[in-house]
Amino acid sequence: MRTKILLCLLMLSSCHQGSKSADTTKNPIVAQTGTTPDSVPEAIKNEIKKKSFQQRIDHFDKKSKMFNQRLWISKSFAKSSDAPTLVLLCAEHVCGESYITDYLDKLALPTGANQVAIEHRYYGKSQPFADLSTKSLKYLQVKQALADTALILKYLRKSEKLSGPFIVIGLSYGGDLAAKMRVAYPSLVDGAWSSSGQTKYIPDYQAYDINMTQTMGASCAQSLRDVTAKIENIVDNDPEQFKLLREKYFVPNMTHKADFLFGLVDVAAAAVQYNEASVLCDVFKGGDIIEEFGSFVKRIHDEWPYKMDSYGFGAFSDISSSGPNASIRAFFYQQCSELGLFQTAAKDKALSVRSARLDLNYMIDGCERMFGRKFDLAKISENYNKIYHNRLIQENGPSNIYFVSGDLDPFMSASINPTTGNITNKNIVAVSIKDGAHCSELSKYVDEKSPQSFKDAKAQGIELIKKWVSEVKK
């Protein structure tokens, strides 16, 4: 997306960390490790080529029109003609060379692999249509995205002469797709690394609110509840103060009350999801809590990519496929039509820091406001779970998949990991990272100063890639 470090919204699920400033004093997420990533040895020059691949808009209609899908290829680290190829699924972001240099370089060096990054349909410049109107978004579906990847893998085999094993890698939604490729196209994909991949689609995802509340701790969670209650009272009963609050929080035009409340809590959630709850909790240690929370919002606005105006269903009426919020609108559509995972308020108030009005009805109403149609999300999510997630957790389900979750990640309950207790497939490897957040092991900032649990999870993934490659070549 246009916001290039970590993106959260309703989707608070993205992991891509782009090339924002390397000033680690301003970005607490970077400061967590205190350094930028290790560089590739100067003796190895990574030559990356951009390609354009013609895809069908609808893979299930032979008369379908075509569109151009972007991908990036590097063969610089390959050690043999049958070297493995690491394929990164960029998912809900504008893709580019940085996906190779930020994420794949450190995996390709020890495995001697080729590298490929694929831009997801409807994101960046891989646009099937000129706009993102509801009609145009019809083919933004998981099954279409999986079919896109399958055809590109065939193209890489034939035209790029990449004859070795294919290992598909993804973060968050991309991690979900990576795992599902082993279900849908096991003959094309030899292994998959799913970093915080939410393979189970849950429309009413109260677990996010519960996890956030527990991670914050009792005192901090109560302070956020108090702020929410005071602001909710102002929103409902004092129009002039509500106007002043919107100006203070940089959203003068966000007049929808629930959208405003949603934006407030999800700016806070950005800190919690990425292991920076202390940044939020420190603001509640003195003074007027509304003023203190306002200073926190300002800090987020100035230093992080999370803006209050990036939240709320009323914010994305622009249907341009090249507009500043195009990726966000596209991912909202995916949530409304298939993925779910709406961060709703937990029904148990003791386990919630969100306004009670932020329930599934609010989310469904928001989808209708944004896209002008109703979605049978519950039925569609259930069907996807039967086709994919349920097969991933079968005792003899798909093999050669590495699932990684942080034990502080609010999306953990939608993933496959030891903490959730759903590792019933004996053919996979799944780990929970101690003190890990969303996609911690593949963060571009993981280095020798990172927590040992982060480094161990990454190292284990590299060894699994080597094992899978060895088994294929036998």
Tab-separated table of C-alpha atoms in Angstrom:
chain	number	residue	atom	x	y	z
A	1	MET	CA	0.000	0.000	0.000
A	2	ARG	CA	0.904	3.622	-0.147
A	3	THR	CA	1.686	3.570	3.553
A	4	LYS	CA	4.848	1.536	3.377
A	5	ILE	CA	5.879	0.323	6.795
A	6	LEU	CA	3.356	-1.892	8.501
A	7	LEU	CA	-0.304	-1.232	7.508
A	8	CYS	CA	-3.173	-1.689	9.885
A	9	LEU	CA	-6.811	-0.738	9.464
A	10	LEU	CA	-9.877	-2.848	9.701
A	11	MET	CA	-7.299	-5.059	8.212
A	12	LEU	CA	-4.652	-4.399	10.830
A	13	SER	CA	-3.035	-7.439	9.346
A	14	SER	CA	-0.373	-6.303	6.958
A	15	CYS	CA	3.306	-6.841	7.527
A	16	HIS	CA	5.218	-5.108	4.756
A	17	GLN	CA	7.844	-2.773	6.155
A	18	GLY	CA	9.054	-0.472	3.461
A	19	SER	CA	11.896	1.967	3.266
A	20	LYS	CA	10.725	4.681	5.626
A	21	SER	CA	13.436	6.663	7.345
A	22	ALA	CA	16.211	4.662	8.924
A	23	ASP	CA	16.055	7.063	11.881
A	24	THR	CA	15.535	4.498	14.627
A	25	THR	CA	14.978	7.186	17.244
A	26	LYS	CA	11.652	8.142	15.667
A	27	ASN	CA	10.268	4.763	14.733
A	28	PRO	CA	9.798	2.570	17.804
A	29	ILE	CA	9.295	-0.485	15.661
A	30	VAL	CA	12.719	0.007	14.090
A	31	ALA	CA	14.184	0.963	17.443
A	32	GLN	CA	13.160	-2.456	18.724
A	33	THR	CA	16.305	-3.850	17.112
A	34	GLY	CA	18.286	-0.612	17.035
A	35	THR	CA	19.579	-1.123	13.517
A	36	THR	CA	18.646	-1.444	9.896
A	37	PRO	CA	18.922	-4.893	8.296
A	38	ASP	CA	22.219	-6.544	7.463
A	39	SER	CA	23.314	-5.690	3.942
A	40	VAL	CA	23.983	-8.143	1.170
A	41	PRO	CA	27.745	-8.655	0.707
A	42	GLU	CA	29.096	-6.103	-1.760
A	43	ALA	CA	30.633	-8.874	-3.842
A	44	ILE	CA	27.124	-10.062	-4.703
A	45	LYS	CA	25.131	-7.658	-6.807
A	46	ASN	CA	21.441	-8.435	-6.852
A	47	GLU	CA	20.196	-7.809	-10.360
A	48	ILE	CA	16.404	-7.628	-10.322
A	49	LYS	CA	14.335	-7.622	-13.488
A	50	LYS	CA	10.741	-6.419	-13.682
A	51	LYS	CA	8.371	-8.447	-15.838
A	52	SER	CA	4.770	-8.133	-16.952
A	53	PHE	CA	2.654	-11.272	-17.291
A	54	GLN	CA	-0.674	-11.489	-19.110
A	55	GLN	CA	-3.342	-13.012	-16.880
A	56	ARG	CA	-6.981	-13.810	-17.462
A	57	ILE	CA	-9.301	-11.545	-15.506
A	58	ASP	CA	-11.451	-14.631	-14.877
A	59	HIS	CA	-9.537	-17.907	-14.894
A	60	PHE	CA	-12.775	-19.848	-15.043
A	61	ASP	CA	-13.995	-18.269	-18.286
A	62	LYS	CA	-11.970	-19.131	-21.397
A	63	LYS	CA	-13.352	-16.039	-23.150
A	64	SER	CA	-12.143	-13.728	-20.395
A	65	LYS	CA	-10.189	-10.594	-21.224
A	66	MET	CA	-6.602	-10.223	-20.032
A	67	PHE	CA	-4.680	-7.855	-17.765
A	68	ASN	CA	-1.006	-7.283	-17.012
A	69	GLN	CA	0.318	-8.565	-13.697
A	70	ARG	CA	3.722	-7.412	-12.465
A	71	LEU	CA	6.478	-9.571	-11.038
A	72	TRP	CA	10.163	-9.164	-10.207
A	73	ILE	CA	12.849	-11.800	-10.749
A	74	SER	CA	16.416	-12.159	-9.489
A	75	LYS	CA	18.759	-15.033	-10.285
A	76	SER	CA	21.753	-13.402	-8.623
A	77	PHE	CA	22.068	-15.761	-5.643
A	78	ALA	CA	21.349	-19.040	-7.451
A	79	LYS	CA	24.213	-21.511	-7.033
A	80	SER	CA	23.199	-24.024	-9.706
A	81	SER	CA	20.991	-24.447	-12.770
A	82	ASP	CA	18.452	-26.368	-10.691
A	83	ALA	CA	18.519	-23.917	-7.779
A	84	PRO	CA	15.305	-23.472	-5.764
A	85	THR	CA	13.156	-20.400	-6.315
A	86	LEU	CA	11.688	-18.412	-3.423
A	87	VAL	CA	8.400	-16.830	-4.506
A	88	LEU	CA	7.097	-13.991	-2.340
A	89	LEU	CA	3.395	-13.170	-2.620
A	90	CYS	CA	3.105	-9.426	-2.087
A	91	ALA	CA	-0.601	-9.709	-1.202
A	92	GLU	CA	-2.432	-6.472	-0.348
A	93	HIS	CA	0.396	-4.091	-1.178
A	94	VAL	CA	1.986	-2.257	-4.026
A	95	CYS	CA	4.812	-4.642	-4.894
A	96	GLY	CA	8.318	-3.786	-6.033
A	97	GLU	CA	12.011	-4.618	-5.819
A	98	SER	CA	11.951	-3.904	-2.074
A	99	TYR	CA	10.039	-7.118	-1.501
A	100	ILE	CA	13.053	-9.019	-2.766
A	101	THR	CA	15.709	-6.916	-1.057
A	102	ASP	CA	13.806	-6.530	2.241
A	103	TYR	CA	12.483	-10.065	2.660
A	104	LEU	CA	14.024	-12.620	0.304
A	105	ASP	CA	17.705	-11.654	0.232
A	106	LYS	CA	18.450	-13.081	3.676
A	107	LEU	CA	16.619	-16.293	2.799
A	108	ALA	CA	18.065	-16.649	-0.690
A	109	LEU	CA	21.712	-16.198	0.352
A	110	PRO	CA	21.907	-19.277	2.624
A	111	THR	CA	19.723	-21.395	0.330
A	112	GLY	CA	21.327	-20.383	-2.983
A	113	ALA	CA	17.922	-19.550	-4.404
A	114	ASN	CA	16.402	-17.531	-7.194
A	115	GLN	CA	13.957	-14.870	-6.034
A	116	VAL	CA	10.568	-13.811	-7.357
A	117	ALA	CA	8.029	-11.302	-6.032
A	118	ILE	CA	4.491	-11.296	-7.449
A	119	GLU	CA	2.088	-8.369	-7.232
A	120	HIS	CA	-1.479	-9.365	-6.328
A	121	ARG	CA	-4.278	-8.593	-8.776
A	122	TYR	CA	-6.017	-5.248	-8.065
A	123	TYR	CA	-2.983	-3.874	-6.185
A	124	GLY	CA	-0.265	-1.537	-7.408
A	125	LYS	CA	-0.250	-1.499	-11.203
A	126	SER	CA	-1.631	-5.015	-11.630
A	127	GLN	CA	-5.093	-3.693	-12.360
A	128	PRO	CA	-7.682	-5.653	-14.375
A	129	PHE	CA	-9.829	-2.527	-14.805
A	130	ALA	CA	-9.426	1.241	-14.875
A	131	ASP	CA	-11.248	1.685	-11.579
A	132	LEU	CA	-12.133	-0.061	-8.309
A	133	SER	CA	-15.894	0.272	-8.579
A	134	THR	CA	-17.936	-2.517	-7.030
A	135	LYS	CA	-18.609	-3.929	-10.489
A	136	SER	CA	-14.902	-3.939	-11.352
A	137	LEU	CA	-13.936	-5.643	-8.065
A	138	LYS	CA	-15.983	-8.738	-8.921
A	139	TYR	CA	-12.880	-10.791	-9.736
A	140	LEU	CA	-10.919	-9.844	-6.637
A	141	GLN	CA	-11.142	-13.327	-5.156
A	142	VAL	CA	-8.788	-15.689	-3.381
A	143	LYS	CA	-9.362	-18.448	-5.937
A	144	GLN	CA	-8.432	-16.059	-8.752
A	145	ALA	CA	-5.277	-14.937	-6.910
A	146	LEU	CA	-4.209	-18.556	-6.386
A	147	ALA	CA	-4.787	-19.286	-10.079
A	148	ASP	CA	-2.709	-16.207	-10.964
A	149	THR	CA	0.207	-17.587	-8.962
A	150	ALA	CA	-0.125	-21.040	-10.508
A	151	LEU	CA	0.123	-19.680	-14.052
A	152	ILE	CA	3.110	-17.508	-13.172
A	153	LEU	CA	4.900	-20.527	-11.684
A	154	LYS	CA	4.328	-22.399	-14.954
A	155	TYR	CA	5.673	-19.400	-16.854
A	156	LEU	CA	8.780	-19.320	-14.633
A	157	ARG	CA	9.418	-22.996	-15.359
A	158	LYS	CA	9.058	-22.677	-19.128
A	159	SER	CA	10.206	-19.177	-20.044
A	160	GLU	CA	12.631	-18.282	-17.242
A	161	LYS	CA	14.109	-21.803	-17.068
A	162	LEU	CA	13.705	-22.000	-13.286
A	163	SER	CA	13.818	-25.772	-12.987
A	164	GLY	CA	14.374	-26.212	-9.248
A	165	PRO	CA	11.813	-26.507	-6.442
A	166	PHE	CA	9.386	-23.633	-5.813
A	167	ILE	CA	8.989	-22.380	-2.238
A	168	VAL	CA	6.144	-19.891	-1.810
A	169	ILE	CA	6.416	-17.339	1.016
A	170	GLY	CA	3.933	-14.818	2.340
A	171	LEU	CA	3.292	-12.531	5.292
A	172	SER	CA	-0.163	-12.093	6.854
A	173	TYR	CA	-2.725	-12.403	4.022
A	174	GLY	CA	0.189	-13.374	1.798
A	175	GLY	CA	0.995	-16.124	4.292
A	176	ASP	CA	-2.572	-17.343	4.010
A	177	LEU	CA	-2.206	-17.515	0.225
A	178	ALA	CA	1.142	-19.314	0.496
A	179	ALA	CA	-0.381	-22.072	2.633
A	180	LYS	CA	-3.414	-22.347	0.363
A	181	MET	CA	-1.145	-22.818	-2.669
A	182	ARG	CA	-0.053	-26.125	-1.113
A	183	VAL	CA	-3.724	-27.112	-0.939
A	184	ALA	CA	-4.806	-25.894	-4.369
A	185	TYR	CA	-1.650	-26.535	-6.440
A	186	PRO	CA	0.557	-29.051	-4.607
A	187	SER	CA	2.185	-30.258	-7.830
A	188	LEU	CA	3.507	-26.747	-8.528
A	189	VAL	CA	4.579	-25.725	-5.019
A	190	ASP	CA	7.150	-27.763	-3.099
A	191	GLY	CA	6.962	-25.844	0.173
A	192	ALA	CA	5.325	-22.845	1.801
A	193	TRP	CA	6.295	-20.424	4.584
A	194	SER	CA	3.247	-18.802	6.122
A	195	SER	CA	4.207	-15.911	8.408
A	196	SER	CA	1.184	-14.962	10.551
A	197	GLY	CA	-1.073	-16.278	7.806
A	198	GLN	CA	-4.745	-16.133	8.789
A	199	THR	CA	-5.943	-19.305	7.096
A	200	LYS	CA	-9.282	-19.404	8.927
A	201	TYR	CA	-11.772	-16.769	7.781
A	202	ILE	CA	-13.819	-15.545	10.753
A	203	PRO	CA	-16.313	-12.718	10.063
A	204	ASP	CA	-16.883	-11.719	13.719
A	205	TYR	CA	-13.280	-11.739	14.934
A	206	GLN	CA	-13.637	-10.755	18.602
A	207	ALA	CA	-10.368	-12.542	19.397
A	208	TYR	CA	-8.446	-9.490	18.190
A	209	ASP	CA	-10.046	-7.263	20.835
A	210	ILE	CA	-9.535	-9.905	23.531
A	211	ASN	CA	-5.862	-10.394	22.669
A	212	MET	CA	-5.269	-6.644	22.550
A	213	THR	CA	-6.894	-6.203	25.970
A	214	GLN	CA	-4.833	-8.963	27.570
A	215	THR	CA	-1.572	-7.798	25.988
A	216	MET	CA	-2.038	-4.242	27.267
A	217	GLY	CA	-2.467	-5.341	30.876
A	218	ALA	CA	-5.310	-4.493	33.255
A	219	SER	CA	-4.335	-0.912	34.094
A	220	CYS	CA	-3.548	0.212	30.572
A	221	ALA	CA	-6.642	-1.507	29.161
A	222	GLN	CA	-8.820	0.265	31.718
A	223	SER	CA	-7.278	3.607	30.774
A	224	LEU	CA	-8.116	2.991	27.105
A	225	ARG	CA	-11.677	2.020	28.109
A	226	ASP	CA	-11.952	5.256	30.065
A	227	VAL	CA	-10.736	7.290	27.092
A	228	THR	CA	-13.153	5.478	24.789
A	229	ALA	CA	-16.076	6.069	27.162
A	230	LYS	CA	-15.301	9.783	27.557
A	231	ILE	CA	-14.851	10.300	23.837
A	232	GLU	CA	-18.005	8.314	23.082
A	233	ASN	CA	-19.933	10.581	25.440
A	234	ILE	CA	-18.592	13.646	23.611
A	235	VAL	CA	-19.374	12.128	20.219
A	236	ASP	CA	-22.977	11.455	21.234
A	237	ASN	CA	-23.763	14.542	23.280
A	238	ASP	CA	-21.499	17.489	22.443
A	239	PRO	CA	-21.351	18.383	18.702
A	240	GLU	CA	-18.948	21.299	19.227
A	241	GLN	CA	-16.491	19.218	21.233
A	242	PHE	CA	-16.816	16.399	18.703
A	243	LYS	CA	-15.831	18.860	15.988
A	244	LEU	CA	-12.803	19.955	18.006
A	245	LEU	CA	-11.800	16.338	18.626
A	246	ARG	CA	-11.923	15.562	14.908
A	247	GLU	CA	-9.652	18.495	14.218
A	248	LYS	CA	-7.317	17.478	17.035
A	249	TYR	CA	-7.097	13.944	15.657
A	250	PHE	CA	-6.563	15.110	12.041
A	251	VAL	CA	-9.954	13.959	10.715
A	252	PRO	CA	-12.134	17.097	10.483
A	253	ASN	CA	-14.430	15.473	7.907
A	254	MET	CA	-15.004	12.144	9.662
A	255	THR	CA	-18.526	12.857	10.901
A	256	HIS	CA	-19.699	9.250	11.138
A	257	LYS	CA	-19.591	8.562	14.862
A	258	ALA	CA	-18.788	4.858	14.776
A	259	ASP	CA	-16.114	5.372	12.106
A	260	PHE	CA	-14.449	7.917	14.374
A	261	LEU	CA	-14.523	5.541	17.354
A	262	PHE	CA	-13.192	2.734	15.210
A	263	GLY	CA	-10.315	4.873	13.981
A	264	LEU	CA	-9.330	5.822	17.520
A	265	VAL	CA	-9.074	2.276	18.813
A	266	ASP	CA	-7.293	0.973	15.743
A	267	VAL	CA	-4.604	3.621	15.925
A	268	ALA	CA	-4.042	2.277	19.437
A	269	ALA	CA	-4.165	-1.279	18.127
A	270	ALA	CA	-1.313	-0.530	15.724
A	271	ALA	CA	1.027	-0.144	18.693
A	272	VAL	CA	-0.229	-3.291	20.418
A	273	GLN	CA	-0.116	-5.480	17.305
A	274	TYR	CA	3.502	-4.632	16.628
A	275	ASN	CA	4.774	-5.276	20.136
A	276	GLU	CA	4.795	-1.624	21.199
A	277	ALA	CA	1.998	-1.623	23.790
A	278	SER	CA	4.298	0.270	26.151
A	279	VAL	CA	4.348	3.202	23.716
A	280	LEU	CA	0.583	3.460	24.123
A	281	CYS	CA	0.423	2.701	27.834
A	282	ASP	CA	3.011	5.348	28.701
A	283	VAL	CA	0.619	8.116	27.617
A	284	PHE	CA	-1.840	7.183	30.377
A	285	LYS	CA	0.556	7.766	33.261
A	286	GLY	CA	-0.478	11.307	34.067
A	287	GLY	CA	-2.584	14.290	33.104
A	288	ASP	CA	-5.891	14.443	31.269
A	289	ILE	CA	-6.325	11.105	29.493
A	290	ILE	CA	-8.070	12.617	26.475
A	291	GLU	CA	-5.250	15.130	26.057
A	292	GLU	CA	-2.640	12.448	26.585
A	293	PHE	CA	-4.290	10.138	24.089
A	294	GLY	CA	-4.419	13.062	21.669
A	295	SER	CA	-0.645	13.408	21.969
A	296	PHE	CA	-0.322	9.692	21.186
A	297	VAL	CA	-2.485	10.068	18.066
A	298	LYS	CA	-0.326	13.010	16.989
A	299	ARG	CA	2.830	10.953	17.454
A	300	ILE	CA	1.375	8.133	15.382
A	301	HIS	CA	0.267	10.652	12.756
A	302	ASP	CA	3.728	12.221	12.549
A	303	GLU	CA	5.971	9.172	12.833
A	304	TRP	CA	4.080	6.076	11.723
A	305	PRO	CA	1.990	5.368	8.630
A	306	TYR	CA	-1.214	5.018	10.651
A	307	LYS	CA	-3.484	7.982	10.037
A	308	MET	CA	-6.913	8.429	11.543
A	309	ASP	CA	-8.270	9.172	8.070
A	310	SER	CA	-7.148	5.705	6.955
A	311	TYR	CA	-9.931	4.184	9.046
A	312	GLY	CA	-13.673	3.981	8.748
A	313	PHE	CA	-15.807	2.822	5.867
A	314	GLY	CA	-16.697	6.342	4.837
A	315	ALA	CA	-13.093	7.193	3.968
A	316	PHE	CA	-12.692	5.336	0.705
A	317	SER	CA	-15.308	6.472	-1.756
A	318	ASP	CA	-12.580	7.195	-4.341
A	319	ILE	CA	-12.774	4.339	-6.863
A	320	SER	CA	-9.608	5.252	-8.748
A	321	SER	CA	-7.252	2.282	-9.098
A	322	SER	CA	-4.288	4.639	-8.810
A	323	GLY	CA	-5.506	6.812	-5.937
A	324	PRO	CA	-3.684	7.073	-2.577
A	325	ASN	CA	-6.150	4.724	-0.859
A	326	ALA	CA	-6.651	2.281	-3.731
A	327	SER	CA	-5.025	-0.663	-1.941
A	328	ILE	CA	-7.023	-0.022	1.204
A	329	ARG	CA	-10.314	0.063	-0.714
A	330	ALA	CA	-9.380	-3.194	-2.475
A	331	PHE	CA	-8.591	-4.959	0.779
A	332	PHE	CA	-11.801	-3.715	2.383
A	333	TYR	CA	-13.608	-5.386	-0.486
A	334	GLN	CA	-11.773	-8.627	0.200
A	335	GLN	CA	-12.751	-8.462	3.857
A	336	CYS	CA	-16.361	-7.701	3.061
A	337	SER	CA	-16.695	-10.347	0.369
A	338	GLU	CA	-14.524	-13.245	1.588
A	339	LEU	CA	-11.931	-12.806	4.310
A	340	GLY	CA	-13.911	-11.345	7.198
A	341	LEU	CA	-11.602	-10.994	10.217
A	342	PHE	CA	-13.337	-7.791	11.254
A	343	GLN	CA	-11.929	-6.623	14.571
A	344	THR	CA	-15.215	-6.433	16.435
A	345	ALA	CA	-15.789	-5.541	20.081
A	346	ALA	CA	-15.715	-8.544	22.406
A	347	LYS	CA	-19.115	-9.216	23.970
A	348	ASP	CA	-17.443	-9.678	27.358
A	349	LYS	CA	-16.760	-6.066	28.376
A	350	ALA	CA	-14.013	-7.159	30.753
A	351	LEU	CA	-12.093	-8.436	27.726
A	352	SER	CA	-12.740	-5.465	25.469
A	353	VAL	CA	-11.248	-2.001	24.935
A	354	ARG	CA	-13.534	-1.116	22.027
A	355	SER	CA	-16.849	0.691	21.886
A	356	ALA	CA	-19.681	-1.842	22.004
A	357	ARG	CA	-21.152	-0.295	18.867
A	358	LEU	CA	-18.216	-1.677	16.866
A	359	ASP	CA	-19.932	-5.018	16.374
A	360	LEU	CA	-20.434	-7.177	13.287
A	361	ASN	CA	-23.558	-5.240	12.328
A	362	TYR	CA	-21.454	-2.069	12.140
A	363	MET	CA	-18.939	-3.837	9.918
A	364	ILE	CA	-21.616	-5.261	7.621
A	365	ASP	CA	-23.302	-1.876	7.405
A	366	GLY	CA	-19.936	-0.343	6.556
A	367	CYS	CA	-19.472	-2.797	3.706
A	368	GLU	CA	-22.846	-1.820	2.309
A	369	ARG	CA	-22.019	1.892	2.684
A	370	MET	CA	-18.746	1.481	0.847
A	371	PHE	CA	-19.748	-0.913	-1.921
A	372	GLY	CA	-23.510	-0.431	-2.217
A	373	ARG	CA	-24.379	-4.117	-1.946
A	374	LYS	CA	-24.921	-6.880	0.565
A	375	PHE	CA	-22.431	-9.713	1.072
A	376	ASP	CA	-23.233	-13.208	2.328
A	377	LEU	CA	-19.952	-13.205	4.219
A	378	ALA	CA	-20.802	-15.962	6.702
A	379	LYS	CA	-21.667	-18.447	3.957
A	380	ILE	CA	-18.676	-17.548	1.778
A	381	SER	CA	-16.207	-17.702	4.692
A	382	GLU	CA	-17.566	-21.086	5.760
A	383	ASN	CA	-17.148	-22.427	2.232
A	384	TYR	CA	-13.534	-21.221	2.008
A	385	ASN	CA	-12.764	-22.792	5.370
A	386	LYS	CA	-14.125	-26.124	4.166
A	387	ILE	CA	-12.058	-26.000	0.991
A	388	TYR	CA	-8.782	-24.784	2.494
A	389	HIS	CA	-8.423	-24.299	6.269
A	390	ASN	CA	-10.112	-27.565	7.240
A	391	ARG	CA	-7.818	-29.469	4.890
A	392	LEU	CA	-4.775	-27.746	6.382
A	393	ILE	CA	-5.655	-29.069	9.832
A	394	GLN	CA	-6.521	-32.618	8.782
A	395	GLU	CA	-4.307	-35.282	10.347
A	396	ASN	CA	-2.838	-36.205	6.954
A	397	GLY	CA	-3.234	-32.807	5.381
A	398	PRO	CA	-0.858	-31.021	3.003
A	399	SER	CA	2.834	-31.291	3.863
A	400	ASN	CA	5.860	-28.975	3.682
A	401	ILE	CA	4.251	-25.914	5.240
A	402	TYR	CA	5.909	-23.786	7.903
A	403	PHE	CA	3.448	-21.754	9.996
A	404	VAL	CA	4.851	-19.022	12.239
A	405	SER	CA	2.862	-16.847	14.665
A	406	GLY	CA	3.887	-14.417	17.376
A	407	ASP	CA	2.376	-15.281	20.746
A	408	LEU	CA	1.328	-11.610	21.102
A	409	ASP	CA	-0.185	-11.390	17.630
A	410	PRO	CA	-3.925	-10.546	17.820
A	411	PHE	CA	-4.478	-12.575	14.634
A	412	MET	CA	-3.027	-15.717	16.174
A	413	SER	CA	-6.449	-17.317	16.696
A	414	ALA	CA	-7.057	-17.323	12.938
A	415	SER	CA	-3.710	-19.011	12.257
A	416	ILE	CA	-2.277	-22.476	12.841
A	417	ASN	CA	0.087	-22.538	15.819
A	418	PRO	CA	0.834	-24.266	19.152
A	419	THR	CA	-0.775	-21.504	21.228
A	420	THR	CA	-4.110	-21.884	19.456
A	421	GLY	CA	-3.765	-25.654	19.790
A	422	ASN	CA	-4.873	-26.565	16.277
A	423	ILE	CA	-1.793	-28.403	15.003
A	424	THR	CA	-3.600	-31.590	14.039
A	425	ASN	CA	-1.862	-31.994	10.683
A	426	LYS	CA	1.199	-34.153	11.348
A	427	ASN	CA	2.787	-33.103	8.033
A	428	ILE	CA	3.386	-29.442	8.900
A	429	VAL	CA	5.665	-27.487	11.206
A	430	ALA	CA	4.082	-24.709	13.265
A	431	VAL	CA	5.709	-22.521	15.907
A	432	SER	CA	4.771	-19.628	18.169
A	433	ILE	CA	7.419	-16.958	18.721
A	434	LYS	CA	7.868	-15.925	22.340
A	435	ASP	CA	7.079	-12.209	22.658
A	436	GLY	CA	6.536	-12.121	18.907
A	437	ALA	CA	4.102	-9.825	17.132
A	438	HIS	CA	2.702	-9.969	13.605
A	439	CYS	CA	5.203	-11.465	11.102
A	440	SER	CA	8.081	-10.954	13.546
A	441	GLU	CA	10.467	-13.534	12.110
A	442	LEU	CA	10.398	-12.087	8.588
A	443	SER	CA	10.627	-8.447	9.581
A	444	LYS	CA	13.336	-6.697	7.570
A	445	TYR	CA	14.746	-5.502	10.887
A	446	VAL	CA	15.528	-8.931	12.318
A	447	ASP	CA	19.271	-9.068	12.908
A	448	GLU	CA	21.815	-10.231	15.490
A	449	LYS	CA	20.396	-7.826	18.082
A	450	SER	CA	16.828	-9.112	17.737
A	451	PRO	CA	15.248	-11.409	20.366
A	452	GLN	CA	16.593	-14.924	20.114
A	453	SER	CA	13.091	-16.297	19.509
A	454	PHE	CA	12.796	-14.168	16.338
A	455	LYS	CA	16.162	-15.362	15.041
A	456	ASP	CA	15.409	-18.991	15.894
A	457	ALA	CA	12.123	-18.945	13.979
A	458	LYS	CA	13.826	-17.472	10.929
A	459	ALA	CA	16.691	-19.951	11.123
A	460	GLN	CA	14.266	-22.849	11.420
A	461	GLY	CA	12.492	-21.677	8.279
A	462	ILE	CA	15.759	-21.555	6.350
A	463	GLU	CA	16.625	-25.091	7.442
A	464	LEU	CA	13.173	-26.299	6.394
A	465	ILE	CA	13.647	-24.762	2.945
A	466	LYS	CA	16.929	-26.654	2.610
A	467	LYS	CA	15.229	-29.876	3.743
A	468	TRP	CA	12.334	-29.518	1.293
A	469	VAL	CA	14.711	-28.740	-1.564
A	470	SER	CA	16.877	-31.752	-0.697
A	471	GLU	CA	13.856	-34.072	-0.609
A	472	VAL	CA	12.598	-32.863	-3.999
A	473	LYS	CA	15.998	-33.353	-5.612
A	474	LYS	CA	16.439	-36.911	-4.325
